[in-house]
Short mmCIF file of C-alpha atoms in Angstrom, two decimals:
data_model
loop_
_atom_site.label_atom_id
_atom_site.label_comp_id
_atom_site.label_asym_id
_atom_site.label_seq_id
_atom_site.Cartn_x
_atom_site.Cartn_y
_atom_site.Cartn_z
CA UNK A 1 -5.79 6.61 -10.03
CA UNK A 2 -4.85 4.77 -6.86
CA UNK A 3 -4.70 4.87 -3.10
CA UNK A 4 -2.48 2.52 -1.14
CA UNK A 5 -1.50 2.78 2.53
CA UNK A 6 0.91 0.71 4.61
CA UNK A 7 1.40 1.08 8.36
CA UNK A 8 4.29 -0.40 10.38
CA UNK A 9 4.20 -0.28 14.17
CA UNK A 10 6.01 -2.36 16.79
CA UNK A 11 3.04 -4.73 16.86
CA UNK A 12 2.70 -5.47 13.14
CA UNK A 13 2.06 -4.25 9.64
CA UNK A 14 -1.14 -3.39 7.79
CA UNK A 15 -1.47 -2.98 3.98
CA UNK A 16 -4.55 -1.70 2.14
CA UNK A 17 -5.06 -0.83 -1.55
CA UNK A 18 -7.92 -0.02 -3.87
CA UNK A 19 -8.32 -1.58 -7.33
CA UNK A 20 -9.52 1.24 -9.57
CA UNK A 21 -7.58 2.54 -12.56
CA UNK A 22 -8.86 5.08 -15.04
CA UNK A 23 -7.82 6.77 -18.25
CA UNK A 24 -10.72 9.18 -18.35
CA UNK A 25 -14.25 9.11 -16.98
CA UNK A 26 -15.39 6.62 -19.62
CA UNK A 27 -12.49 4.20 -19.27
CA UNK A 28 -12.46 2.77 -15.73
CA UNK A 29 -11.07 -0.65 -14.93
CA UNK A 30 -10.15 -2.80 -11.95
CA UNK A 31 -6.60 -4.10 -11.45
CA UNK A 32 -4.99 -5.68 -8.43
CA UNK A 33 -2.37 -3.39 -6.89
CA UNK A 34 -1.37 -5.56 -3.95
CA UNK A 35 0.92 -8.59 -4.33
CA UNK A 36 2.07 -10.96 -1.58
CA UNK A 37 4.68 -13.64 -1.05
CA UNK A 38 4.88 -15.93 1.96
CA UNK A 39 7.22 -18.66 3.15
CA UNK A 40 5.62 -19.51 6.51
CA UNK A 41 8.06 -19.18 9.35
CA UNK A 42 10.77 -17.79 7.05
CA UNK A 43 9.56 -14.60 5.35
CA UNK A 44 6.49 -12.60 4.40
CA UNK A 45 6.41 -9.73 1.85
CA UNK A 46 3.72 -7.40 0.55
CA UNK A 47 4.05 -4.98 -2.37
CA UNK A 48 1.60 -2.29 -3.50
CA UNK A 49 1.89 -0.28 -6.71
CA UNK A 50 0.81 3.10 -8.09
CA UNK A 51 1.52 5.14 -11.21
CA UNK A 52 1.95 3.94 -14.79
CA UNK A 53 0.19 0.57 -14.84
CA UNK A 54 2.28 -0.88 -17.68
CA UNK A 55 5.49 -0.07 -15.78
CA UNK A 56 4.34 -1.48 -12.44
CA UNK A 57 2.91 -4.64 -14.01
CA UNK A 58 6.19 -5.23 -15.81
CA UNK A 59 8.13 -4.77 -12.58
CA UNK A 60 5.95 -7.30 -10.77
CA UNK A 61 6.24 -9.75 -13.68
CA UNK A 62 10.02 -9.46 -13.73
CA UNK A 63 10.24 -10.07 -9.98
CA UNK A 64 7.97 -13.13 -10.25
CA UNK A 65 9.81 -14.46 -13.28
CA UNK A 66 13.05 -14.38 -11.33
CA UNK A 67 11.36 -16.39 -8.58
CA UNK A 68 9.86 -18.91 -11.00
CA UNK A 69 13.06 -19.32 -13.06
CA UNK A 70 15.92 -18.59 -10.65
CA UNK A 71 19.34 -17.94 -12.11
CA UNK A 72 22.63 -18.38 -10.38
CA UNK A 73 23.93 -15.16 -8.88
CA UNK A 74 20.58 -13.35 -9.06
CA UNK A 75 18.84 -12.69 -5.75
CA UNK A 76 15.05 -12.92 -5.67
CA UNK A 77 12.39 -11.79 -3.24
CA UNK A 78 12.44 -15.28 -1.73
CA UNK A 79 16.22 -15.64 -1.52
CA UNK A 80 17.25 -12.17 -0.35
CA UNK A 81 19.06 -12.22 2.96
CA UNK A 82 17.27 -9.13 4.37
CA UNK A 83 14.31 -6.83 3.74
CA UNK A 84 16.79 -4.13 2.79
CA UNK A 85 18.04 -6.43 0.05
CA UNK A 86 14.40 -7.03 -1.00
CA UNK A 87 14.01 -3.24 -1.42
CA UNK A 88 17.18 -3.16 -3.49
CA UNK A 89 15.86 -5.94 -5.71
CA UNK A 90 12.57 -4.07 -6.28
CA UNK A 91 14.53 -0.87 -7.03
CA UNK A 92 16.76 -2.75 -9.49
CA UNK A 93 13.69 -4.16 -11.26
CA UNK A 94 12.16 -0.69 -11.46
CA UNK A 95 15.34 0.69 -13.08
CA UNK A 96 15.43 -2.17 -15.62
CA UNK A 97 11.83 -1.64 -16.67
CA UNK A 98 12.14 2.14 -16.78
CA UNK A 99 15.24 1.82 -18.96
CA UNK A 100 13.58 -0.72 -21.23
CA UNK A 101 10.32 1.17 -21.84
CA UNK A 102 10.67 4.64 -20.38
CA UNK A 103 12.04 6.50 -23.42
CA UNK A 104 9.42 5.18 -25.84
CA UNK A 105 6.59 5.88 -23.40
CA UNK A 106 7.88 9.40 -22.79
CA UNK A 107 8.05 10.03 -26.53
CA UNK A 108 4.34 9.27 -26.69
CA UNK A 109 3.72 11.97 -24.12
CA UNK A 110 2.90 9.59 -21.29
CA UNK A 111 4.35 9.66 -17.81
CA UNK A 112 6.32 6.68 -16.52
CA UNK A 113 6.21 7.89 -12.90
CA UNK A 114 5.59 4.88 -10.64
CA UNK A 115 5.84 4.06 -6.96
CA UNK A 116 5.99 0.81 -5.03
CA UNK A 117 5.55 0.18 -1.32
CA UNK A 118 7.30 -2.98 -0.15
CA UNK A 119 7.28 -4.27 3.39
CA UNK A 120 7.56 -7.44 5.40
CA UNK A 121 9.87 -9.46 7.61
CA UNK A 122 12.47 -12.16 7.23
CA UNK A 123 13.39 -14.64 9.98
CA UNK A 124 16.22 -13.21 12.02
CA UNK A 125 15.38 -9.61 11.15
CA UNK A 126 12.81 -7.00 12.09
CA UNK A 127 9.82 -5.75 10.14
CA UNK A 128 10.77 -3.11 7.57
CA UNK A 129 8.78 -0.90 5.22
CA UNK A 130 10.11 0.91 2.12
CA UNK A 131 8.86 3.29 -0.55
CA UNK A 132 10.54 2.72 -3.93
CA UNK A 133 10.50 5.52 -6.45
CA UNK A 134 10.61 5.58 -10.28
CA UNK A 135 14.37 5.94 -10.32
CA UNK A 136 14.77 2.78 -8.19
CA UNK A 137 15.89 4.65 -5.08
CA UNK A 138 13.95 4.24 -1.87
CA UNK A 139 13.32 5.45 1.65
CA UNK A 140 12.36 3.55 4.82
CA UNK A 141 9.56 4.23 7.28
CA UNK A 142 10.73 5.12 10.76
CA UNK A 143 9.50 6.08 14.19
CA UNK A 144 8.51 9.61 13.24
CA UNK A 145 6.45 8.50 10.21
CA UNK A 146 5.53 4.84 10.59
CA UNK A 147 3.41 4.69 7.43
CA UNK A 148 3.59 5.27 3.66
CA UNK A 149 0.91 6.31 1.20
CA UNK A 150 1.03 6.32 -2.57
CA UNK A 151 -1.50 7.63 -5.07
CA UNK A 152 -4.32 9.93 -3.88
CA UNK A 153 -2.96 10.29 -0.34
CA UNK A 154 -4.19 13.72 0.77
CA UNK A 155 -7.69 12.76 1.88
CA UNK A 156 -6.59 9.83 3.98
CA UNK A 157 -3.55 11.40 5.66
CA UNK A 158 -5.15 13.45 8.50
CA UNK A 159 -6.45 10.46 10.44
CA UNK A 160 -3.10 8.68 10.19
CA UNK A 161 -1.29 11.73 11.53
CA UNK A 162 -3.71 12.05 14.42
CA UNK A 163 -3.96 8.38 15.41
CA UNK A 164 -0.93 6.29 14.36
CA UNK A 165 2.40 6.01 16.17
CA UNK A 166 4.89 3.19 16.55
CA UNK A 167 3.13 1.98 19.73
CA UNK A 168 -0.25 1.57 17.99
CA UNK A 169 -1.62 -1.99 18.28
CA UNK A 170 -2.55 -3.86 15.11
CA UNK A 171 -6.31 -3.41 15.53
CA UNK A 172 -5.82 0.39 15.71
CA UNK A 173 -3.71 0.31 12.57
CA UNK A 174 -6.37 -1.73 10.78
CA UNK A 175 -9.13 0.72 11.76
CA UNK A 176 -7.00 3.76 10.82
CA UNK A 177 -6.09 2.27 7.42
CA UNK A 178 -9.73 1.45 6.62
CA UNK A 179 -10.99 4.92 7.69
CA UNK A 180 -8.15 6.51 5.73
CA UNK A 181 -9.37 4.64 2.67
CA UNK A 182 -13.00 5.48 3.43
CA UNK A 183 -12.18 9.19 3.49
CA UNK A 184 -10.41 8.88 0.17
CA UNK A 185 -13.22 6.92 -1.46
CA UNK A 186 -15.74 9.60 -0.44
CA UNK A 187 -13.67 12.47 -1.81
CA UNK A 188 -12.07 11.08 -4.98
CA UNK A 189 -13.88 9.17 -7.71
CA UNK A 190 -10.57 7.89 -9.15
CA UNK A 191 -10.22 5.56 -6.15
CA UNK A 192 -12.68 2.70 -5.87
CA UNK A 193 -13.72 -0.66 -4.46
CA UNK A 194 -13.02 -3.51 -4.04
CA UNK A 195 -10.09 -3.24 -1.61
CA UNK A 196 -7.21 -5.64 -1.00
CA UNK A 197 -6.12 -6.01 2.60
CA UNK A 198 -3.31 -7.85 4.40
CA UNK A 199 -2.05 -7.97 7.96
CA UNK A 200 1.18 -9.26 9.47
CA UNK A 201 1.84 -9.53 13.22
CA UNK A 202 5.40 -8.96 14.38
CA UNK A 203 7.69 -12.03 14.33
CA UNK A 204 5.00 -14.42 13.08
CA UNK A 205 6.45 -14.60 9.55
CA UNK A 206 3.02 -15.26 8.02
CA UNK A 207 -0.09 -13.34 7.06
CA UNK A 208 -2.75 -13.28 9.73
CA UNK A 209 -5.15 -11.88 7.13
CA UNK A 210 -5.24 -11.60 3.38
CA UNK A 211 -8.58 -10.78 1.87
CA UNK A 212 -10.60 -8.72 -0.54
CA UNK A 213 -13.18 -6.28 0.76
CA UNK A 214 -16.06 -5.99 -1.66
CA UNK A 215 -18.35 -3.01 -2.12
CA UNK A 216 -21.16 -4.52 -0.02
CA UNK A 217 -19.01 -5.93 2.79
CA UNK A 218 -21.18 -5.43 5.89
CA UNK A 219 -18.33 -4.98 8.34
CA UNK A 220 -16.72 -2.28 6.19
CA UNK A 221 -20.04 -0.50 5.67
CA UNK A 222 -20.74 -0.55 9.41
CA UNK A 223 -17.31 0.96 10.12
CA UNK A 224 -17.87 3.66 7.49
CA UNK A 225 -21.29 4.52 8.88
CA UNK A 226 -20.04 4.63 12.46
CA UNK A 227 -17.20 6.98 11.47
CA UNK A 228 -19.59 9.32 9.65
CA UNK A 229 -21.91 9.33 12.61
CA UNK A 230 -19.04 10.01 15.05
CA UNK A 231 -17.80 12.92 12.96
CA UNK A 232 -21.27 14.45 12.76
CA UNK A 233 -21.76 14.09 16.51
CA UNK A 234 -18.34 15.59 17.23
CA UNK A 235 -19.08 18.51 14.92
CA UNK A 236 -22.42 19.16 16.62
CA UNK A 237 -20.74 19.12 20.00
CA UNK A 238 -18.05 21.64 19.03
CA UNK A 239 -17.89 25.04 20.73
CA UNK A 240 -19.70 27.63 18.58
CA UNK A 241 -17.12 30.30 17.83
CA UNK A 242 -19.63 32.28 15.76
CA UNK A 243 -21.39 33.54 18.93
CA UNK A 244 -18.24 34.75 20.68
#
């Protein structure tokens, strides 16, 4: 399975994904689910994928092929005039791949359901974050819900709802995303390390961080341990309703 989370606030954007895929308890693999493109000072884009791996890999390959071998009249991620147009291009690629392979996959009894989060910023425009569905349609994150999750989202959602709003600084978004992932890792074996992580500050048009967080990363482990300890302490300090 998968867990990916993206947060967009006024200060910047944070993207985090796991790398585990599984087709049963004895067939577990690691695949990158985060993909990035950067033209420093001009545009920065991150995509994260969930769902049918063959479908999402084909979508990414088609998008990259159009960049590597541009054709007249075909917009690419690096030539699109806006982030809205980028979302349209991703949706178009999703429809092409679903049409090409969807019927045959469905006849084999397999699901082609797939989701893609795409976000970033282009010079002259604001940061934007979209969730693209299997049909190629999409929605955009807004002030009321400034984040998207795909995959096994239920375990990591409560902390985002309690902590994140559009005024949250980037460091708060980073911590919330990591703790959201930590909660998911602890509760769902289909989500696993290592993690891919990227951060964009508003109007910088470049990544301030792109890195992989391995299983034994000391900073991540310290954050996880501190969160567990804080939760235990908070629980112990709660009012005891059983004696009322």
